[in-house]
Coordinates of C-alpha atoms in Angstrom, one line a residue:
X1 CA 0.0 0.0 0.0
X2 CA 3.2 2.2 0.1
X3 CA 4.4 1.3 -2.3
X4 CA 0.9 2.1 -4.5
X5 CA 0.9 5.8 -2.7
X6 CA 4.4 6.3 -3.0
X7 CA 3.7 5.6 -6.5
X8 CA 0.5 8.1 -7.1
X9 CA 2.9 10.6 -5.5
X10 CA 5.3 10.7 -7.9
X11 CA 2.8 10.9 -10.2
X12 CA 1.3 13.7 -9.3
X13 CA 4.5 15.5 -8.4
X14 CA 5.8 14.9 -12.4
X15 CA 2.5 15.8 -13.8
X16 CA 2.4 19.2 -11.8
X17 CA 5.9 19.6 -12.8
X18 CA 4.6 19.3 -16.5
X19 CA 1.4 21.6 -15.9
X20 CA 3.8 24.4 -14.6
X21 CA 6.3 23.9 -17.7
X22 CA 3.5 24.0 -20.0
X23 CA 2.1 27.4 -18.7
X24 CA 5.7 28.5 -18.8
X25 CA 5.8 27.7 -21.9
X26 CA 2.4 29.1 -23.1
X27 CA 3.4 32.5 -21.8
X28 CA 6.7 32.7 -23.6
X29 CA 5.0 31.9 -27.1
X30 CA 2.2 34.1 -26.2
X31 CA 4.9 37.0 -25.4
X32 CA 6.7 35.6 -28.6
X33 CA 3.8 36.1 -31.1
X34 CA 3.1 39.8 -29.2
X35 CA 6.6 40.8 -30.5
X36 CA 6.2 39.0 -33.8
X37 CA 2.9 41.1 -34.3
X38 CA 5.3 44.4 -32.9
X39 CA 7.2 44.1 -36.2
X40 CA 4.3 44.4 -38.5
X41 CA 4.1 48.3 -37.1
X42 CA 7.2 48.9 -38.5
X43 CA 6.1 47.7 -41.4
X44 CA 3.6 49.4 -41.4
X45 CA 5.1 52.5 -40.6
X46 CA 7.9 52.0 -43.5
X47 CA 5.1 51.8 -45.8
X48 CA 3.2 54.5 -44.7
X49 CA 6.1 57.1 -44.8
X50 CA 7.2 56.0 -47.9
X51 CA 3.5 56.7 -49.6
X52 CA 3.0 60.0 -47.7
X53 CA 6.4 61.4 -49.0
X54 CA 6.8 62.7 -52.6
X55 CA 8.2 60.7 -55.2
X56 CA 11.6 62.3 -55.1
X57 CA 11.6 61.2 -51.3
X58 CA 10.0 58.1 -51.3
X59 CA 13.2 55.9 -51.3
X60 CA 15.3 58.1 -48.9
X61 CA 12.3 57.9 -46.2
X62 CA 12.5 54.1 -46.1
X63 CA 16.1 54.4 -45.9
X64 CA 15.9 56.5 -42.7
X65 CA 12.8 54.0 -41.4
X66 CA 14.4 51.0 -41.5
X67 CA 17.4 52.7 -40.3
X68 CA 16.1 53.7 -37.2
X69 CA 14.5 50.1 -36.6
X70 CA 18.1 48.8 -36.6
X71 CA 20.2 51.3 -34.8
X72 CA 17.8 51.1 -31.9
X73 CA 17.9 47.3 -31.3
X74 CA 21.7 47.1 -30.5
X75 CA 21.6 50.8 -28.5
X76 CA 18.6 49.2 -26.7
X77 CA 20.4 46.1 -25.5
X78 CA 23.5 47.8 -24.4
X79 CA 22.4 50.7 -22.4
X80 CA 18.5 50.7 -23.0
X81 CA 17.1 47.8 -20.8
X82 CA 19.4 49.2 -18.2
X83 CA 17.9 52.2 -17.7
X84 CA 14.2 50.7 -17.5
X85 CA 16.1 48.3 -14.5
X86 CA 18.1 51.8 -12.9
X87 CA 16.1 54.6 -13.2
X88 CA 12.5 53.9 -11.5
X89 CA 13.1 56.8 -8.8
X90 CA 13.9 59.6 -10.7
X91 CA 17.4 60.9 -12.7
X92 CA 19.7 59.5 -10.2
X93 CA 20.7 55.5 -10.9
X94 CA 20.1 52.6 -9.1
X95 CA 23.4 50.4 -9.7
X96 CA 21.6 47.3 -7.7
X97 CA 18.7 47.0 -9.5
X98 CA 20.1 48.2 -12.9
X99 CA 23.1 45.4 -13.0
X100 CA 20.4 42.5 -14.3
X101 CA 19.7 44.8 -17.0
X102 CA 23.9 45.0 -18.2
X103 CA 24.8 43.6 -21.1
X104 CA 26.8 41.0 -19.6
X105 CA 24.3 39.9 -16.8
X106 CA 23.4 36.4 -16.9
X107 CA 19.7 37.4 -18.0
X108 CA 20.9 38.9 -21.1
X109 CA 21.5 36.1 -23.1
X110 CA 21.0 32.3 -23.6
X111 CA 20.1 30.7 -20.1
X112 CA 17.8 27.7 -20.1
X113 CA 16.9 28.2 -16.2
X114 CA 15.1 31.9 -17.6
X115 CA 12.3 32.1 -19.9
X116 CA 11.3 35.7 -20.0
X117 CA 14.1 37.7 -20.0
X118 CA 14.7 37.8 -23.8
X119 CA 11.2 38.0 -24.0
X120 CA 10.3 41.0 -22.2
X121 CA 13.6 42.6 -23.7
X122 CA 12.5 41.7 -26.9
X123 CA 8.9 44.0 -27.0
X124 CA 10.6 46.3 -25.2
X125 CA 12.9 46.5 -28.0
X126 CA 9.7 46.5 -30.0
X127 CA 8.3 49.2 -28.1
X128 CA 11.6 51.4 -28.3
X129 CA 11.6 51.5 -32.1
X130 CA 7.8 52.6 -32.5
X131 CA 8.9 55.4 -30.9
X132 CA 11.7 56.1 -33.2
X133 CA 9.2 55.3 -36.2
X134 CA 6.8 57.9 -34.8
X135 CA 9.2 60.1 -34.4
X136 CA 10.7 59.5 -38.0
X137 CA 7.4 60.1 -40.3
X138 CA 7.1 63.9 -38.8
X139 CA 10.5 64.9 -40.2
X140 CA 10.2 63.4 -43.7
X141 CA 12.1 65.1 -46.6
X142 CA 14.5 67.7 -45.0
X143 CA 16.5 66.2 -42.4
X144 CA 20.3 64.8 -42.6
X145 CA 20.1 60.7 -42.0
X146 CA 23.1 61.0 -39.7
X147 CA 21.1 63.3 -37.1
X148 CA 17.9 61.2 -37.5
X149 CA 20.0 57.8 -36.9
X150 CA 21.3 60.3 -33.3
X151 CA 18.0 61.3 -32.7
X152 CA 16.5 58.2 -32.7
X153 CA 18.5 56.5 -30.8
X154 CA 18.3 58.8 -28.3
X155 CA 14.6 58.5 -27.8
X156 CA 14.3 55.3 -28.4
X157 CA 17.5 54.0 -25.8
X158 CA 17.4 56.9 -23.8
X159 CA 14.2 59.0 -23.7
X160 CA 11.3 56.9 -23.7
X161 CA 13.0 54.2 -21.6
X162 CA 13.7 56.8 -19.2
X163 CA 10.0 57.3 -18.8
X164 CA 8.9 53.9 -18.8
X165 CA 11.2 53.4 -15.8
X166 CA 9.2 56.1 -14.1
X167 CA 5.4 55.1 -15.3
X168 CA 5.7 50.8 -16.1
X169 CA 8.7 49.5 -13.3
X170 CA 7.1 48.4 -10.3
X171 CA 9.1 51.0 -8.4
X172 CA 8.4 53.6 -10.7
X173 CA 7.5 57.3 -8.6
X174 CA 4.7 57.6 -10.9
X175 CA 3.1 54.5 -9.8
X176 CA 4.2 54.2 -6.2
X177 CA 3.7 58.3 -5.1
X178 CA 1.2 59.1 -7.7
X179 CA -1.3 56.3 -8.6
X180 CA -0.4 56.7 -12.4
X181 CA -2.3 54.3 -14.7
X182 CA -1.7 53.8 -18.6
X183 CA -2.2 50.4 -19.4
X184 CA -1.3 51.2 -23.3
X185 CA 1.2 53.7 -22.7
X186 CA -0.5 56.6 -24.1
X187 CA 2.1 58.2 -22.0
X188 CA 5.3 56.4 -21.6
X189 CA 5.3 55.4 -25.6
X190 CA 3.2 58.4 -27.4
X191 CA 3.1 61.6 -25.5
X192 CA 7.2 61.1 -25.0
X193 CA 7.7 60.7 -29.0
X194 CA 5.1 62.9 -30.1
X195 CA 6.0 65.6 -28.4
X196 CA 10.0 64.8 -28.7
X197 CA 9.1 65.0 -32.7
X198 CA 7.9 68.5 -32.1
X199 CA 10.9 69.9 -30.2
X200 CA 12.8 69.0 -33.4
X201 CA 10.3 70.4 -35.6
X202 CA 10.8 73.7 -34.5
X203 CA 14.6 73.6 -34.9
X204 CA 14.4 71.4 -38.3
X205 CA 11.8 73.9 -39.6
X206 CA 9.5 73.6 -42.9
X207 CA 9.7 71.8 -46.0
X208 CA 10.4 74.1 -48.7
X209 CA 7.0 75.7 -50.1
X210 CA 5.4 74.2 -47.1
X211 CA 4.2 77.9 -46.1
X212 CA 3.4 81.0 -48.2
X213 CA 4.6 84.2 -47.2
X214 CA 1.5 85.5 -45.3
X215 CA 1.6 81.9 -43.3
X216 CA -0.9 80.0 -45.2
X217 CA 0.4 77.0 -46.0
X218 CA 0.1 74.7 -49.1
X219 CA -0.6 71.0 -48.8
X220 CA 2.3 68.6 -50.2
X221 CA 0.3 65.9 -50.7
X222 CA 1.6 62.2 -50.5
X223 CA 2.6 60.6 -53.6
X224 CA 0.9 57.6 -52.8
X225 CA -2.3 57.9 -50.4
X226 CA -3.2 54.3 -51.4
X227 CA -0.2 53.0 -49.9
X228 CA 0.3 55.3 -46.9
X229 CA -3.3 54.5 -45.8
X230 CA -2.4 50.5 -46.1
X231 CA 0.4 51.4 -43.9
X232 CA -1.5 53.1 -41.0
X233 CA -3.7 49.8 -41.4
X234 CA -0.8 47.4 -40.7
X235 CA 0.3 49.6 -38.0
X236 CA -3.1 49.1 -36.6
X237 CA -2.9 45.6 -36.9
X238 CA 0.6 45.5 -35.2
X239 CA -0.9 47.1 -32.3
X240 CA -2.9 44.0 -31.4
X241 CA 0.6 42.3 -30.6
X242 CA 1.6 46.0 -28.9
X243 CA -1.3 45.9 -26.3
X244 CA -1.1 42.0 -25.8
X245 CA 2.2 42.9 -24.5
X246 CA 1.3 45.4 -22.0
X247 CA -0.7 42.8 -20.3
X248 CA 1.3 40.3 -17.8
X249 CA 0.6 36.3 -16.4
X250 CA 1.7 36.5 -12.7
X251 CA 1.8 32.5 -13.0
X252 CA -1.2 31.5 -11.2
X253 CA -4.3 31.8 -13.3
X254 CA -4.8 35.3 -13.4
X255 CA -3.6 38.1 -16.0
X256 CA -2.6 41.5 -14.7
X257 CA -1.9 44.7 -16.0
X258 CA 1.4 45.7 -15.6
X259 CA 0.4 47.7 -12.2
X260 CA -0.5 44.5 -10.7
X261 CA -4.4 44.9 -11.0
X262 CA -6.8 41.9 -12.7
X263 CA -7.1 42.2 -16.4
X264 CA -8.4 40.1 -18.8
X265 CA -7.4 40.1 -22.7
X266 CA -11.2 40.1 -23.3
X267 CA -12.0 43.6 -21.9
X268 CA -8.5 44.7 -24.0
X269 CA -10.2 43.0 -27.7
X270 CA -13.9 44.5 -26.7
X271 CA -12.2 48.1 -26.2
X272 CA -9.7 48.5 -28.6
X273 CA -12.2 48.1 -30.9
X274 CA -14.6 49.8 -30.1
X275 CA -12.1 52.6 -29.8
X276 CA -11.0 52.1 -33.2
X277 CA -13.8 52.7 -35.0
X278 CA -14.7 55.5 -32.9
X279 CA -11.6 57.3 -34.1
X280 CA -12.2 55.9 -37.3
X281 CA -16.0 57.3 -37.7
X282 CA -14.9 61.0 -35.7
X283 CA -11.9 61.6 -38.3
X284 CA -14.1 61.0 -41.3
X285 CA -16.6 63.2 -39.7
X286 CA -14.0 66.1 -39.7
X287 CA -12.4 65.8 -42.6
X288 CA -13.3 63.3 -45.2
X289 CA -9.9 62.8 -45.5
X290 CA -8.7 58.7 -46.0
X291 CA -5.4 59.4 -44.2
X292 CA -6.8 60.9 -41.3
X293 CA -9.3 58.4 -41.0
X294 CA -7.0 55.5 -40.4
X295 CA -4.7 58.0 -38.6
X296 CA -8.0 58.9 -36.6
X297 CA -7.8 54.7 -35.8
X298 CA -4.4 55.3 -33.8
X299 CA -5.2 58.4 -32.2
X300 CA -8.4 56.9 -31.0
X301 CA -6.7 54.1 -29.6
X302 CA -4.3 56.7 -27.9
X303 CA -7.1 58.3 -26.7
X304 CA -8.6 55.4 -24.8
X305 CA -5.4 53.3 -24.3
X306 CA -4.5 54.1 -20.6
X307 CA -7.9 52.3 -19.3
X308 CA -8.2 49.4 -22.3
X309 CA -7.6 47.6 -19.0
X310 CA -11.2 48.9 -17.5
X311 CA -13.3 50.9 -19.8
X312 CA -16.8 49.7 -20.7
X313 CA -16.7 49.3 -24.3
X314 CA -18.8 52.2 -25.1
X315 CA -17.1 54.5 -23.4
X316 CA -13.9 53.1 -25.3
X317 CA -15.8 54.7 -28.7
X318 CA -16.1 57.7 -27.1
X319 CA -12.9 58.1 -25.5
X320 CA -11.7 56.8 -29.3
X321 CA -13.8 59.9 -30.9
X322 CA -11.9 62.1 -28.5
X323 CA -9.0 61.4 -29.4
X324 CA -9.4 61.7 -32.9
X325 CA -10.6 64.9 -32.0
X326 CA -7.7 65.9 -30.6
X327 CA -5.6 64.6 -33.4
X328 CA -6.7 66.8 -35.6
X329 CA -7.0 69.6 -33.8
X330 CA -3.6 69.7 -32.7
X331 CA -2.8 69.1 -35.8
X332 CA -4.0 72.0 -37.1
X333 CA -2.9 74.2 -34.3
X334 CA 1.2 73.1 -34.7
X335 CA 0.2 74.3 -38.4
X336 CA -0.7 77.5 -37.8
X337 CA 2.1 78.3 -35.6
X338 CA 4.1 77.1 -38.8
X339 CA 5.8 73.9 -38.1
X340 CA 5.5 71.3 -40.5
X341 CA 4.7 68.0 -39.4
X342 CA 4.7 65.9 -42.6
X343 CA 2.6 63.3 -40.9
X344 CA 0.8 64.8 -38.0
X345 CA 2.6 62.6 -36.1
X346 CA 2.5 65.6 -32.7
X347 CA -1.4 65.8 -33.6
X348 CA -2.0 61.6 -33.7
X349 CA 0.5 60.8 -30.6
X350 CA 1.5 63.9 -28.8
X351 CA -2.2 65.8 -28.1
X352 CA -4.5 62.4 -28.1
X353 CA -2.2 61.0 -26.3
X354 CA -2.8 63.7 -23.3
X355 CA -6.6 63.6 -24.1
X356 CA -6.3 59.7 -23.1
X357 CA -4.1 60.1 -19.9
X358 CA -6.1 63.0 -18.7
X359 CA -9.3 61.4 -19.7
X360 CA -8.4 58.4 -17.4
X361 CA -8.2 60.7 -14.6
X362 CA -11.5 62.1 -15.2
X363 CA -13.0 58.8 -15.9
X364 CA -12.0 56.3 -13.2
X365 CA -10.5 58.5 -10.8
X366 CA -10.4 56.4 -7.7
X367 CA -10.1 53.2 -9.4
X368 CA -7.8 50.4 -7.3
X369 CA -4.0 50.4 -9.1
X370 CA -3.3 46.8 -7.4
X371 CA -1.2 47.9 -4.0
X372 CA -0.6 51.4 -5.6
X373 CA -1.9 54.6 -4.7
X374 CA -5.6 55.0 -6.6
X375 CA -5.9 56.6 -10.1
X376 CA -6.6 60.3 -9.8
X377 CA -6.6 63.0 -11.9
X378 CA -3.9 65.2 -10.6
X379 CA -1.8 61.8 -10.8
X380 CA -2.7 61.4 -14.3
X381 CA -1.6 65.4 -14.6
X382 CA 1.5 65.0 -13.0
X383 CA 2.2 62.3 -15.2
X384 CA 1.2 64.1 -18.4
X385 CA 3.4 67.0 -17.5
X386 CA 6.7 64.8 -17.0
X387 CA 6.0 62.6 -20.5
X388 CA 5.5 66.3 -22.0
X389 CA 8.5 67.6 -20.7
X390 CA 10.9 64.3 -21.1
X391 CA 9.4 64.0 -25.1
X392 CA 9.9 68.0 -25.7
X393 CA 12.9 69.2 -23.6
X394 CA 15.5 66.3 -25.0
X395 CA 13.9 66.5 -28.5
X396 CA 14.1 70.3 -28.4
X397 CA 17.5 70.8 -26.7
X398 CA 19.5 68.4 -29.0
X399 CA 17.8 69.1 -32.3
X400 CA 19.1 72.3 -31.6
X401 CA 23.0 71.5 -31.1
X402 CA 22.7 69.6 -33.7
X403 CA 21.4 72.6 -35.9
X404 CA 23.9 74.8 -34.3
X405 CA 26.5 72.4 -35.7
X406 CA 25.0 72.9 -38.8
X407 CA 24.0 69.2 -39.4
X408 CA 20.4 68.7 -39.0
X409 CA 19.2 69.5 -41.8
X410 CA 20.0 68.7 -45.5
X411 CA 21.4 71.2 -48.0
X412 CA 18.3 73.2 -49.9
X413 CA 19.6 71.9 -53.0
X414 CA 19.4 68.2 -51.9
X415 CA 15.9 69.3 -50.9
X416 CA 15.1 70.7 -54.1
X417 CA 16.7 68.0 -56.4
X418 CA 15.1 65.6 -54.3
X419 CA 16.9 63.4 -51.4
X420 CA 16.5 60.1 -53.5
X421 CA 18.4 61.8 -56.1
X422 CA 20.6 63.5 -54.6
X423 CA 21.8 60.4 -51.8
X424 CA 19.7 56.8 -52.8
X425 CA 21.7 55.1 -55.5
X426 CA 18.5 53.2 -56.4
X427 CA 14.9 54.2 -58.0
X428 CA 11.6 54.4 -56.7
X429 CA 10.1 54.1 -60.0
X430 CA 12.7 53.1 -62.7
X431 CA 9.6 53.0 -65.5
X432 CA 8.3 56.3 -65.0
X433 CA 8.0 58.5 -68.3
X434 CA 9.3 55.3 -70.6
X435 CA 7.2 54.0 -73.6
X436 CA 6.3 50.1 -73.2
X437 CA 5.7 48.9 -76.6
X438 CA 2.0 47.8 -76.6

């Protein structure tokens, strides 16, 4: 009879042991497929810069896209994942916590006792170069690749991270003295590059005939809408992996957000949806216009993005219609005070993104943040004030030497002739103008 328990025992013991290594398992491909997803933004956001440039920048743009994508990979592992580990208190490092995060820790590389390391690194990673990609489609056509490659890097290794530390890390100030919730980083990921896009803007300046003398300015209208509106589509698609990845298993039968509080992917797929179409519906409703209406999408994700996690679907398609709203009204207003964002890239990130992290605080103020302080709405204001000024002040401050130095922008000749023709040894269009015989 000992023997026969002794037995069942063992059993049980092996098949628990394979329960917990299938679960462990499950979440890494689950976190896998996320990041896999992650990559079709950048695709997206390749094509969609490409199509909204003119033909005589259409080659140049992808150059500087895909560019970005790798330069902030490497720059990421090396000093990037240590700053999200370092930094949660403020701007002064903690060596402890940061030395897991070193490129030659033991967790930063192959190590068959650690499954999510790499993983989390990886849409991370993921999430660092959407930045750079956002930041990359509002200075299209006029700015030297070597001070975009810089640039980039610096938000995306540097900037963003920085503020990720503060507003995702468990120890983050935002979260443990303020009660800061953004489940989709409306925050952390869009308010920082948005508005770190429009402090260079206003050293890059315009694209020439952008603006008229009297300050009216003249629409240089994509070369390819079709394709720049397929674009903004795949980046949409993308974000399904983006916002699976903000979402965490805390190993025993429950999901979390990264705060710590219950979530469930189900609430996350009934609101981004809903706030989709909302941003969808709100852009075509204000300007009939095909490539704000799938910009509209992202901005109406922005807009409801920091409570995915909680939102009754219906207020999602509001909360989507408001930031759509915002979107392109800030867009508008950066126009008038002439600086030209090629993509409305500050409009679509920057100003929905603050409509969604303020919104949060007006909508669920008081709501539980796991063993955090509760959501409020001066919490969600402090928060918006510190993405706004780590996006701008960087972005503004080193665009600046870098125009000092008299490298930021391309030569007006280049700009005139055309940056594919004057640096891309390649053709967008080799065909264009020659006679096919019928």
């Amino acid at each position: 009879m000992e023997t026969e328990l002794a037995e069942m025992a063992a059993k049980l013991a092996a098949l628990e042991e394979s329960v917990g290594w299938t679960t462990t398992i499950a979440v890494e491909a689950f976190y896998w497929w996320c990041t896999g997803l992650m990559v079709i933004i950048h695709a997206g956001f390749l094509a969609y810069e490409m199509g909204a440039s003119r033909k005589k920048n259409v080659l140049a743009s992808g150059i500087k896209n895909i560019l970005a994508f790798a330069f902030v990979i490497p720059t990421f592992y090396f000093i990037g994942w240590w700053i999200y580990l370092a930094f949660p208190g403020g701007l002064i490092p903690n060596f402890e916590e940061g030395a897991a995060g070193l490129p030659w820790s033991e967790a930063m590389g192959p190590n068959l006792a650690d499954n999510a390391s790499g993983i989390f690194w990886a849409a991370f990673t993921l999430f660092a170069a959407t930045t750079a990609s956002i930041f990359s489609g509002a200075v299209i056509e006029r700015i030297r690749l070597s001070s975009f490659i810089v640039l980039a890097v610096l938000l995306g290794s540097v900037v963003w991270i920085l503020g990720a530390s503060w507003a995702w890390h468990g120890s983050g100030w935002l979260l443990t003295e303020w009660g800061w919730h953004d489940f989709g980083a409306a925050g952390c990921v869009h308010m920082i590059a948005g508005f770190y896009a429009l402090g260079v803007l206003i050293n890059l300046g315009p694209r020439i005939g952008k603006f008229n003398a009297d300050g009216s300015a003249n629409d240089l209208r994509p070369h390819n809408m079709p394709f720049a509106v397929t674009g903004l589509m795949l980046i949409i698609v993308g974000f399904f992996g983006f916002l699976g990845g903000c979402i965490i298993y805390n190993g025993t039968g429950q999901w979390t957000t990264i705060f710590g509080n219950p979530a469930t992917l189900s609430a996350i797929g009934f609101n981004t949806l809903m706030c989709f179409a909302g941003g969808i519906i709100m852009a075509w409703l204000l300007t009939r216009d095909p490539f704000w209406m799938m910009s509209g999408a992202l901005a109406g994700i922005f807009g409801a993005a920091p409570g995915l996690d909680v939102y009754y679907p219906p207020t999602a398609f509001l909360l989507g219609m408001g930031g759509a709203t915002a979107a392109v009204y800030g867009a508008r207003f950066i126009e008038k005070l002439g600086i030209d964002d090629a993509v409305g890239a500050v409009g679509v990130h920057g100003f929905a993104g603050v409509f969604g992290v303020l919104a949060f605080g007006l909508f669920a103020s008081g709501y539980p943040n796991g063993d955090y302080p509760a959501t409020s709405f001066l919490g969600q204001l402090v928060g918006a004030g510190a993405m706004f000024a780590l996006g701008f002040i960087p972005g503004y401050v080193f665009s600046k030497i870098l125009s000092v130095m008299g490298i930021l922008r391309i030569p007006e000749s280049a700009e005139v002739l055309g940056m594919d023709r004057a640096k891309v040894p390649a053709e967008a269009y080799p065909e264009d103008g020659v006679s096919v015989p019928a």
